[in-house]
Coordinates of C-alpha atoms in Angstrom, one line a residue:
Chain A
D1 CA -0.6 0.0 0.0
T2 CA 2.8 2.4 -0.9
A3 CA 1.8 6.0 -1.4
V4 CA 4.6 7.4 -3.1
S5 CA 6.9 4.7 -5.1
Q6 CA 9.7 5.6 -7.1
T7 CA 12.3 3.5 -9.0
P8 CA 15.3 2.2 -9.3
K9 CA 15.8 2.9 -5.8
Y10 CA 20.0 2.7 -7.0
L11 CA 20.9 4.1 -10.2
V12 CA 25.2 4.0 -10.6
T13 CA 25.8 4.8 -14.3
Q14 CA 28.6 7.0 -16.4
M15 CA 28.9 10.2 -17.0
G16 CA 27.2 10.8 -20.3
N17 CA 25.0 8.3 -20.7
D18 CA 21.5 9.2 -20.2
K19 CA 18.9 7.2 -18.2
S20 CA 14.7 7.1 -16.4
I21 CA 13.7 7.7 -13.5
K22 CA 9.6 6.9 -12.8
C23 CA 7.4 7.5 -10.2
E24 CA 3.6 6.4 -8.9
Q25 CA 1.4 7.2 -6.5
N26 CA -1.9 5.7 -5.5
L27 CA -3.1 8.9 -3.4
G28 CA -5.2 9.9 -6.1
H29 CA -3.7 13.7 -5.8
D30 CA -3.8 15.5 -8.4
T31 CA -0.6 17.8 -8.2
M32 CA 2.8 16.0 -8.0
Y33 CA 6.1 17.0 -8.0
W34 CA 11.3 16.7 -8.5
Y35 CA 12.4 18.3 -6.3
K36 CA 16.7 17.7 -6.1
Q37 CA 18.4 17.2 -2.9
D38 CA 22.4 17.2 -3.1
S39 CA 25.7 15.8 -1.1
K40 CA 23.9 19.5 1.6
K41 CA 20.8 18.0 2.0
F42 CA 19.2 21.2 0.0
L43 CA 15.8 20.2 -1.4
K44 CA 15.7 22.1 -4.3
I45 CA 12.2 21.7 -6.8
M46 CA 12.8 21.3 -10.0
F47 CA 8.8 20.9 -11.9
S48 CA 5.9 20.1 -11.0
Y49 CA 2.6 18.9 -12.9
N50 CA -1.4 19.2 -12.1
N51 CA -3.9 16.6 -13.8
K52 CA -0.7 16.2 -16.6
E53 CA -0.6 19.7 -17.1
L54 CA 3.4 21.4 -16.8
I55 CA 3.2 24.5 -13.8
I56 CA 6.3 25.0 -13.1
N57 CA 10.2 24.5 -14.7
E58 CA 12.4 25.8 -12.2
T59 CA 15.7 26.4 -13.8
V60 CA 16.9 22.8 -14.8
P61 CA 19.1 22.2 -17.8
N62 CA 16.5 20.9 -20.8
R63 CA 18.3 17.5 -20.5
F64 CA 16.2 17.0 -17.8
S65 CA 13.1 15.7 -19.5
P66 CA 9.7 15.3 -16.7
K67 CA 6.4 13.6 -19.3
S68 CA 3.2 12.6 -17.0
P69 CA 1.6 9.8 -19.1
D70 CA -1.7 10.1 -15.6
K71 CA -1.9 11.9 -13.6
A72 CA -0.2 8.9 -10.6
H73 CA 2.7 8.6 -13.0
L74 CA 5.3 11.4 -13.8
N75 CA 8.7 10.0 -14.8
L76 CA 11.9 12.0 -15.8
H77 CA 14.8 11.2 -18.0
I78 CA 17.7 12.8 -18.2
N79 CA 20.3 13.0 -20.8
S80 CA 23.6 13.7 -21.0
L81 CA 25.2 12.4 -17.4
E82 CA 27.2 15.0 -15.8
L83 CA 28.9 14.2 -12.4
G84 CA 27.1 17.9 -11.4
D85 CA 23.6 15.0 -12.0
S86 CA 24.4 12.9 -8.4
A87 CA 22.7 13.6 -6.1
V88 CA 19.3 12.1 -4.8
Y89 CA 16.0 12.5 -5.9
F90 CA 12.5 12.2 -4.6
C91 CA 9.2 12.4 -6.6
A92 CA 6.8 13.8 -3.9
S93 CA 2.0 14.4 -4.7
R94 CA 0.2 16.5 -2.9
E95 CA -3.1 16.8 -0.9
T96 CA -4.1 20.2 0.1
E97 CA -1.7 21.5 2.3
T98 CA 0.4 18.2 2.5
Q99 CA 3.3 16.5 0.0
Y100 CA 4.0 13.4 0.7
F101 CA 8.2 12.3 -0.1
G102 CA 8.4 9.2 -2.6
P103 CA 11.1 7.4 -0.9
G104 CA 14.3 9.2 -3.5
T105 CA 16.5 7.6 -6.0
R106 CA 19.5 7.5 -4.5
L107 CA 22.3 8.8 -8.3
L108 CA 25.8 8.6 -9.2
V109 CA 27.2 9.9 -11.6
L110 CA 31.0 8.1 -13.1
Chain B
Q1 CA 20.1 36.6 0.5
K2 CA 18.2 33.1 0.1
E3 CA 14.3 32.4 0.5
V4 CA 14.1 30.4 3.6
E5 CA 17.4 30.2 6.4
Q6 CA 18.3 27.8 9.1
N7 CA 20.5 28.9 11.3
S8 CA 23.4 26.7 11.1
G9 CA 24.1 23.3 12.4
P10 CA 24.6 20.6 13.8
L11 CA 23.0 21.1 17.3
S12 CA 23.7 18.9 20.4
V13 CA 21.5 18.7 22.4
P14 CA 21.7 15.7 26.0
E15 CA 17.8 13.7 26.2
G16 CA 15.1 15.1 27.7
A17 CA 16.1 19.0 26.7
I18 CA 14.4 21.5 24.8
A19 CA 15.6 21.2 21.8
S20 CA 15.2 25.2 19.4
L21 CA 15.0 25.0 15.8
N22 CA 15.1 28.5 13.6
C23 CA 14.1 29.5 10.3
T24 CA 14.1 33.0 8.8
Y25 CA 12.4 33.7 5.1
S26 CA 12.3 36.2 3.0
D27 CA 9.4 36.5 1.5
R28 CA 7.7 38.5 3.4
V29 CA 3.9 37.2 1.4
S30 CA 4.8 33.2 2.6
Q31 CA 1.5 31.6 3.8
S32 CA 2.5 29.1 4.5
F33 CA 5.3 27.5 6.3
F34 CA 5.9 24.2 7.5
W35 CA 8.6 22.1 8.7
Y36 CA 9.8 18.7 7.3
R37 CA 12.2 15.3 9.6
Q38 CA 14.2 13.7 7.5
Y39 CA 16.4 10.7 9.0
S40 CA 19.2 9.5 7.3
G41 CA 19.2 8.4 3.9
K42 CA 15.3 8.5 4.1
S43 CA 12.6 11.0 2.0
P44 CA 11.6 14.0 4.3
E45 CA 8.7 13.7 6.8
L46 CA 5.0 16.4 7.2
I47 CA 5.9 17.0 11.3
M48 CA 4.4 20.0 11.8
S49 CA 2.4 22.8 9.7
I50 CA 1.8 27.1 10.9
Y51 CA 0.0 29.6 9.1
S52 CA -0.9 32.4 11.1
N53 CA 1.1 34.3 14.4
G54 CA 1.6 32.6 17.3
D55 CA 2.2 28.6 18.7
K56 CA 1.2 25.4 17.3
E57 CA 1.1 23.1 19.6
D58 CA 1.4 18.3 18.9
G59 CA 2.5 17.1 21.6
R60 CA 5.5 17.8 22.3
F61 CA 6.8 20.0 19.3
T62 CA 5.5 23.1 18.8
A63 CA 5.3 25.7 15.9
Q64 CA 5.9 29.3 16.4
L65 CA 5.4 32.1 13.9
N66 CA 5.7 35.9 13.8
K67 CA 4.9 36.6 10.5
A68 CA 6.2 40.9 11.5
S69 CA 9.1 39.7 11.6
Q70 CA 9.3 36.7 9.5
Y71 CA 10.6 33.8 11.7
V72 CA 9.3 30.5 12.5
S73 CA 10.7 28.6 15.0
L74 CA 10.0 24.9 16.1
L75 CA 10.6 23.8 19.5
I76 CA 11.4 20.5 20.9
R77 CA 10.1 19.4 24.3
D78 CA 11.3 16.5 26.2
S79 CA 13.6 15.7 23.5
Q80 CA 14.4 12.5 22.6
P81 CA 16.5 9.8 20.6
S82 CA 14.3 8.7 18.4
D83 CA 14.7 12.9 17.2
S84 CA 17.7 13.2 15.6
A85 CA 17.6 13.7 12.2
T86 CA 17.4 17.0 9.6
Y87 CA 14.8 19.1 9.8
L88 CA 13.7 21.4 7.6
C89 CA 12.0 24.2 7.5
A90 CA 9.6 24.6 3.6
V91 CA 7.7 28.0 3.4
T92 CA 4.7 28.4 0.4
R93 CA 3.7 31.9 -0.7
T94 CA 0.7 31.7 -1.3
S95 CA -2.3 28.6 -0.5
G96 CA -1.0 24.7 -2.3
S97 CA 2.1 26.8 -5.2
R98 CA 6.1 25.3 -4.4
L99 CA 7.7 24.5 -1.3
T100 CA 11.2 26.7 -0.6
F101 CA 13.5 24.5 1.9
G102 CA 15.3 26.0 3.7
E103 CA 19.9 23.6 3.7
G104 CA 18.1 22.3 7.2
T105 CA 19.0 22.0 10.9
Q106 CA 20.8 18.7 11.9
L107 CA 19.2 17.5 15.2
T108 CA 21.4 15.1 18.0
V109 CA 20.0 13.9 20.4
N110 CA 22.8 12.3 22.7
P111 CA 21.2 9.8 25.7

């Protein structure tokens, strides 16, 4: 009965590769997010979708492309991975004021 | 100036003491304020939200908001070792808008 799930949990890859992270929520929420948390624990929003529509797009390189096939899913594709992309990526969904975070995907770019 | 600033840690308190975590924000029109707790290697979880000036209590946790001073704090009474975590302050401008997080304060409660 996981509320917000992400796959994979860990991702180790080489520079220049393309990778995807998937997120699913079974809470029936309309709004979903992608956050990036760097090594200093700073959590920064990247994207937000409401009912499959992009509503927030922070200053993120266009190598990052979110896709929402339906309101329960929000995936993140990253092209040409760079060392600086190493971080933990959290998906979240929102009901009223409360955001529920997924377990995170730990990405390490070598 | 950072949008949300938290007192630099790490903060260490003995078991049973009061832990005080502070946060200031720069956007005067901010309306909603949150405290998230994040255990090492885990995802953030919401522990308190506050929307109006004053205090809000929930068990051992008390959130305090002063909009005039653009200041929000979290007090943890009778601190337990299980409270050891990073505490993230977050702010939204309007209802339902994006959360802006501070950099977090790492709290250690020593038995």
